Amino acid sequence: RDVVVAAVRTAGTPAEEYWKKFSDQYARSGQGSVVFSDIPTVLGRNGSIIEALRNGDIQLTVGSDSSLYDLIPEFSVLRLPYLIDDETQIEESFQNCIAPALTPQFSAAGLVLLGPMRSGWLVVYGSQPVEKPGELYGARFRRSLSPVTNGYLEYLGASLVTVPYPKIHEWLASEAKAFGDFSILELTSMTRNKPAVKAVTMSRHGYFLGAVLANKSWYDSLSSVDQQALRDALPAQEYWQRNVTAYEQAYLDESKDMGIAIGDIHPEDRSSWENTATAF
């Protein structure tokens, strides 16, 4: 049967290759084919794709925590900077902890959580680098979509302001002490061609930045063979590690060429981030 997938803003990103691989593998399984659908998003209504999924307009998509926090508040907690040592921890955390804990909530929202997705870094981007949580005290941050992220920043003493997304680069240019947003960096748009961003501080912390989601009523209607074929077609963490890492490196190289300072959380500072997140 056909699987209708929402693949929004994926051109030139690892997600584009993800869906191509999924489509080819699912077709080779002999179970059906994949039909791609761009669901128009309405500014300020981040849940529009999720609503299309719940309503059955699409059967499958990838969702980030910011698009799901209003349905599954616990999902946003996973955006905090917990440490990981390698990619296998993401898979193990998903299988042994995240999926069992969140499956009931996803089910109640009409969704099926099929697998984890690594979609980028957790970062601070702005006019100067950030290494320790204490450096966020008094800094002006853009209020994000996630109430958990906002609460975390306020806990660290940051000052949250409302800035429309198209105005972020202008705000960073005019506010000398504006760091930006503690969030998933939008690799294709945030710093590219926007020299107001002077520094990017990366954090290799995120356990679980996104999920492959299915419409529950549609998924439950599949035979066990179809359900297994669907799961088998989903890329594993090895795929994300290889492709996302390569994409990140190309992006970093391009940013460096533009004069943007790229910094990572120093190993000696990681415990301070972890302890702060745990306390929160």
Tab-separated table of C-alpha atoms in Angstrom:
chain	number	residue	atom	x	y	z
A	1	ARG	CA	0.000	0.000	0.000
A	2	ASP	CA	1.015	3.629	-0.349
A	3	VAL	CA	2.494	5.402	2.647
A	4	VAL	CA	1.892	9.165	2.621
A	5	VAL	CA	4.827	10.939	4.243
A	6	ALA	CA	5.184	14.593	5.201
A	7	ALA	CA	8.746	15.633	4.371
A	8	VAL	CA	8.969	19.363	4.997
A	9	ARG	CA	12.070	21.513	4.438
A	10	THR	CA	14.335	18.542	3.842
A	11	ALA	CA	16.165	19.562	0.649
A	12	GLY	CA	19.916	19.445	1.122
A	13	THR	CA	19.678	17.982	4.625
A	14	PRO	CA	20.233	14.473	5.993
A	15	ALA	CA	16.449	14.105	6.177
A	16	GLU	CA	16.299	14.212	2.375
A	17	GLU	CA	18.546	11.163	2.151
A	18	TYR	CA	16.661	9.574	5.052
A	19	TRP	CA	13.348	9.658	3.197
A	20	LYS	CA	14.921	8.553	-0.075
A	21	LYS	CA	16.442	5.534	1.622
A	22	PHE	CA	13.184	4.774	3.418
A	23	SER	CA	11.214	5.031	0.177
A	24	ASP	CA	13.575	2.734	-1.730
A	25	GLN	CA	13.784	0.158	1.036
A	26	TYR	CA	10.039	0.091	1.633
A	27	ALA	CA	9.367	-0.316	-2.087
A	28	ARG	CA	11.857	-3.179	-2.283
A	29	SER	CA	10.011	-4.904	0.552
A	30	GLY	CA	7.131	-5.383	-1.889
A	31	GLN	CA	4.612	-3.979	0.575
A	32	GLY	CA	3.930	-0.730	-1.295
A	33	SER	CA	5.381	2.644	-2.171
A	34	VAL	CA	5.940	6.033	-0.553
A	35	VAL	CA	4.094	9.183	-1.589
A	36	PHE	CA	5.579	12.487	-0.389
A	37	SER	CA	3.365	15.353	0.665
A	38	ASP	CA	4.406	18.853	1.719
A	39	ILE	CA	1.865	19.939	4.313
A	40	PRO	CA	1.686	23.757	4.387
A	41	THR	CA	2.650	25.118	7.771
A	42	VAL	CA	0.962	28.148	9.261
A	43	LEU	CA	3.217	30.652	11.025
A	44	GLY	CA	2.826	30.288	14.753
A	45	ARG	CA	1.055	26.919	14.497
A	46	ASN	CA	3.882	24.496	14.915
A	47	GLY	CA	1.504	21.588	15.421
A	48	SER	CA	-0.028	21.732	11.948
A	49	ILE	CA	1.943	18.736	10.676
A	50	ILE	CA	1.108	16.797	13.819
A	51	GLU	CA	-2.554	17.652	13.347
A	52	ALA	CA	-2.360	16.377	9.777
A	53	LEU	CA	-0.843	13.187	11.144
A	54	ARG	CA	-3.524	12.774	13.800
A	55	ASN	CA	-6.276	13.499	11.272
A	56	GLY	CA	-4.990	10.853	8.872
A	57	ASP	CA	-4.012	13.269	6.084
A	58	ILE	CA	-0.527	11.797	6.299
A	59	GLN	CA	0.585	8.492	7.778
A	60	LEU	CA	4.203	9.102	8.665
A	61	THR	CA	6.559	11.978	9.466
A	62	VAL	CA	9.538	13.021	11.540
A	63	GLY	CA	8.769	15.297	14.476
A	64	SER	CA	10.992	17.337	16.775
A	65	ASP	CA	10.375	17.990	20.454
A	66	SER	CA	9.263	21.566	19.762
A	67	SER	CA	6.424	20.322	17.554
A	68	LEU	CA	5.256	17.808	20.139
A	69	TYR	CA	5.595	19.537	23.496
A	70	ASP	CA	1.944	20.595	23.525
A	71	LEU	CA	0.863	16.975	23.055
A	72	ILE	CA	3.539	15.188	25.072
A	73	PRO	CA	5.099	17.615	27.590
A	74	GLU	CA	7.564	14.970	28.799
A	75	PHE	CA	9.108	14.883	25.343
A	76	SER	CA	10.594	18.347	25.802
A	77	VAL	CA	12.502	17.295	28.904
A	78	LEU	CA	14.753	15.258	26.638
A	79	ARG	CA	15.945	18.493	25.039
A	80	LEU	CA	17.963	19.409	28.107
A	81	PRO	CA	21.741	18.960	27.881
A	82	TYR	CA	22.224	15.482	29.240
A	83	LEU	CA	25.558	13.988	28.257
A	84	ILE	CA	26.072	11.178	25.811
A	85	ASP	CA	29.309	9.359	25.096
A	86	ASP	CA	28.334	7.759	21.806
A	87	GLU	CA	25.409	7.221	19.462
A	88	THR	CA	24.548	3.795	20.860
A	89	GLN	CA	23.382	5.484	24.047
A	90	ILE	CA	20.656	7.209	22.045
A	91	GLU	CA	19.353	3.867	20.776
A	92	GLU	CA	19.627	2.221	24.179
A	93	SER	CA	17.921	5.142	25.914
A	94	PHE	CA	15.118	5.011	23.380
A	95	GLN	CA	14.550	1.262	23.598
A	96	ASN	CA	14.928	0.869	27.366
A	97	CYS	CA	13.612	4.117	28.787
A	98	ILE	CA	12.133	6.690	26.420
A	99	ALA	CA	9.796	4.534	24.347
A	100	PRO	CA	8.309	2.573	27.293
A	101	ALA	CA	7.745	5.778	29.271
A	102	LEU	CA	6.216	7.844	26.472
A	103	THR	CA	4.293	5.224	24.484
A	104	PRO	CA	1.083	5.660	26.533
A	105	GLN	CA	1.102	9.432	26.048
A	106	PHE	CA	1.780	9.156	22.336
A	107	SER	CA	-0.966	6.582	22.013
A	108	ALA	CA	-3.423	8.872	23.794
A	109	ALA	CA	-2.509	11.599	21.284
A	110	GLY	CA	-3.194	9.279	18.349
A	111	LEU	CA	0.492	8.756	17.523
A	112	VAL	CA	2.893	5.827	17.379
A	113	LEU	CA	6.538	6.436	18.306
A	114	LEU	CA	8.532	4.358	15.815
A	115	GLY	CA	12.126	5.366	16.357
A	116	PRO	CA	14.617	7.998	17.503
A	117	MET	CA	16.144	10.597	15.210
A	118	ARG	CA	19.301	12.626	15.662
A	119	SER	CA	18.701	15.904	13.884
A	120	GLY	CA	21.530	18.155	15.027
A	121	TRP	CA	23.216	19.747	18.019
A	122	LEU	CA	21.942	21.513	21.046
A	123	VAL	CA	23.646	24.870	20.806
A	124	VAL	CA	23.884	28.436	21.955
A	125	TYR	CA	24.265	30.743	18.991
A	126	GLY	CA	24.824	34.457	19.234
A	127	SER	CA	27.337	37.250	19.580
A	128	GLN	CA	29.777	35.511	21.944
A	129	PRO	CA	30.620	31.951	23.005
A	130	VAL	CA	29.154	30.200	26.034
A	131	GLU	CA	30.932	27.434	27.939
A	132	LYS	CA	29.490	27.300	31.473
A	133	PRO	CA	25.849	27.547	32.639
A	134	GLY	CA	26.753	30.537	34.810
A	135	GLU	CA	27.580	32.534	31.687
A	136	LEU	CA	23.892	32.549	30.788
A	137	TYR	CA	22.987	34.613	33.871
A	138	GLY	CA	21.580	37.961	32.798
A	139	ALA	CA	21.865	37.131	29.109
A	140	ARG	CA	18.964	37.928	26.787
A	141	PHE	CA	17.565	34.842	25.074
A	142	ARG	CA	14.845	34.443	22.539
A	143	ARG	CA	11.755	32.792	24.059
A	144	SER	CA	11.417	29.386	22.391
A	145	LEU	CA	8.408	27.198	21.662
A	146	SER	CA	9.261	24.788	24.470
A	147	PRO	CA	8.110	25.761	27.981
A	148	VAL	CA	10.701	23.366	29.406
A	149	THR	CA	13.541	25.106	27.557
A	150	ASN	CA	12.205	28.480	28.675
A	151	GLY	CA	11.995	27.296	32.274
A	152	TYR	CA	15.533	25.960	32.115
A	153	LEU	CA	16.885	29.297	30.850
A	154	GLU	CA	14.978	31.227	33.505
A	155	TYR	CA	16.335	28.819	36.128
A	156	LEU	CA	19.837	29.816	34.975
A	157	GLY	CA	18.976	33.504	35.324
A	158	ALA	CA	18.540	34.341	31.661
A	159	SER	CA	16.145	37.061	30.475
A	160	LEU	CA	13.653	35.830	27.879
A	161	VAL	CA	12.370	38.124	25.139
A	162	THR	CA	9.954	37.534	22.272
A	163	VAL	CA	11.603	37.818	18.865
A	164	PRO	CA	9.842	36.718	15.638
A	165	TYR	CA	11.875	34.062	13.859
A	166	PRO	CA	12.602	36.157	10.710
A	167	LYS	CA	14.024	38.915	12.944
A	168	ILE	CA	16.517	36.795	14.895
A	169	HIS	CA	19.593	37.837	12.935
A	170	GLU	CA	18.647	41.532	13.195
A	171	TRP	CA	18.124	41.146	16.935
A	172	LEU	CA	21.513	39.480	17.376
A	173	ALA	CA	23.140	42.321	15.439
A	174	SER	CA	21.534	45.043	17.586
A	175	GLU	CA	21.791	43.399	21.006
A	176	ALA	CA	25.426	43.192	22.061
A	177	LYS	CA	24.642	40.768	24.883
A	178	ALA	CA	22.097	38.681	23.009
A	179	PHE	CA	23.170	35.073	22.817
A	180	GLY	CA	20.108	33.831	20.967
A	181	ASP	CA	18.327	30.601	21.789
A	182	PHE	CA	19.340	27.389	23.521
A	183	SER	CA	17.849	25.042	20.990
A	184	ILE	CA	18.368	22.825	17.991
A	185	LEU	CA	20.332	24.830	15.475
A	186	GLU	CA	18.502	25.084	12.171
A	187	LEU	CA	21.461	24.123	10.071
A	188	THR	CA	20.193	25.412	6.742
A	189	SER	CA	19.086	28.859	7.829
A	190	MET	CA	20.216	30.165	11.190
A	191	THR	CA	23.763	31.360	10.518
A	192	ARG	CA	24.077	30.902	6.795
A	193	ASN	CA	24.351	34.340	5.180
A	194	LYS	CA	23.572	36.014	8.497
A	195	PRO	CA	26.861	37.552	9.719
A	196	ALA	CA	25.148	38.917	12.838
A	197	VAL	CA	25.781	35.483	14.342
A	198	LYS	CA	29.386	35.663	15.551
A	199	ALA	CA	29.719	32.511	17.627
A	200	VAL	CA	28.234	29.037	17.791
A	201	THR	CA	28.754	26.977	20.946
A	202	MET	CA	28.004	23.326	20.313
A	203	SER	CA	26.872	20.776	22.835
A	204	ARG	CA	27.055	17.055	22.128
A	205	HIS	CA	24.484	16.428	24.810
A	206	GLY	CA	21.089	15.696	23.330
A	207	TYR	CA	19.778	12.216	24.025
A	208	PHE	CA	16.926	12.336	21.643
A	209	LEU	CA	16.097	15.302	19.442
A	210	GLY	CA	13.340	13.898	17.290
A	211	ALA	CA	11.162	10.924	16.507
A	212	VAL	CA	9.711	9.046	13.568
A	213	LEU	CA	5.946	9.162	14.103
A	214	ALA	CA	3.009	7.315	12.603
A	215	ASN	CA	-0.732	7.868	12.682
A	216	LYS	CA	-1.981	5.368	15.273
A	217	SER	CA	-5.276	4.386	13.681
A	218	TRP	CA	-3.541	3.820	10.346
A	219	TYR	CA	-0.649	1.939	11.928
A	220	ASP	CA	-2.984	-0.302	13.943
A	221	SER	CA	-4.836	-1.173	10.742
A	222	LEU	CA	-1.683	-2.645	9.187
A	223	SER	CA	-1.021	-6.345	9.283
A	224	SER	CA	1.876	-7.548	11.410
A	225	VAL	CA	3.835	-8.121	8.194
A	226	ASP	CA	3.230	-4.544	7.063
A	227	GLN	CA	4.147	-3.164	10.486
A	228	GLN	CA	7.400	-5.103	10.478
A	229	ALA	CA	8.208	-3.987	6.928
A	230	LEU	CA	7.666	-0.398	8.013
A	231	ARG	CA	9.975	-0.731	10.998
A	232	ASP	CA	12.625	-2.536	8.965
A	233	ALA	CA	12.697	0.347	6.499
A	234	LEU	CA	13.534	2.923	9.170
A	235	PRO	CA	17.241	3.853	9.328
A	236	ALA	CA	19.108	2.941	12.488
A	237	GLN	CA	21.317	5.218	14.573
A	238	GLU	CA	24.353	4.170	12.524
A	239	TYR	CA	22.768	5.902	9.551
A	240	TRP	CA	22.111	9.077	11.493
A	241	GLN	CA	25.588	9.099	12.962
A	242	ARG	CA	27.244	8.800	9.552
A	243	ASN	CA	25.072	11.199	7.579
A	244	VAL	CA	24.292	13.846	10.169
A	245	THR	CA	27.910	14.012	11.301
A	246	ALA	CA	29.084	14.537	7.731
A	247	TYR	CA	26.454	17.234	7.194
A	248	GLU	CA	27.364	18.976	10.449
A	249	GLN	CA	31.043	19.034	9.503
A	250	ALA	CA	30.316	20.568	6.112
A	251	TYR	CA	28.179	23.192	7.825
A	252	LEU	CA	30.894	23.956	10.364
A	253	ASP	CA	33.470	24.373	7.614
A	254	GLU	CA	31.198	26.776	5.780
A	255	SER	CA	30.493	28.755	8.953
A	256	LYS	CA	34.193	29.028	9.728
A	257	ASP	CA	34.794	30.360	6.204
A	258	MET	CA	32.268	33.088	7.025
A	259	GLY	CA	34.234	34.094	10.111
A	260	ILE	CA	31.893	32.522	12.685
A	261	ALA	CA	33.686	31.227	15.781
A	262	ILE	CA	32.846	27.571	16.478
A	263	GLY	CA	33.315	26.313	20.010
A	264	ASP	CA	32.441	23.135	21.876
A	265	ILE	CA	31.619	22.647	25.531
A	266	HIS	CA	34.990	21.887	27.099
A	267	PRO	CA	35.265	18.457	28.764
A	268	GLU	CA	36.037	20.088	32.107
A	269	ASP	CA	32.825	22.136	31.841
A	270	ARG	CA	30.494	19.294	30.931
A	271	SER	CA	29.805	18.244	34.499
A	272	SER	CA	28.548	21.725	35.328
A	273	TRP	CA	26.019	21.523	32.499
A	274	GLU	CA	24.943	18.026	33.513
A	275	ASN	CA	24.579	18.951	37.186
A	276	THR	CA	22.523	22.037	36.329
A	277	ALA	CA	20.175	20.056	34.073
A	278	THR	CA	19.779	17.343	36.708
A	279	ALA	CA	18.960	19.902	39.389
A	280	PHE	CA	16.375	21.519	37.154
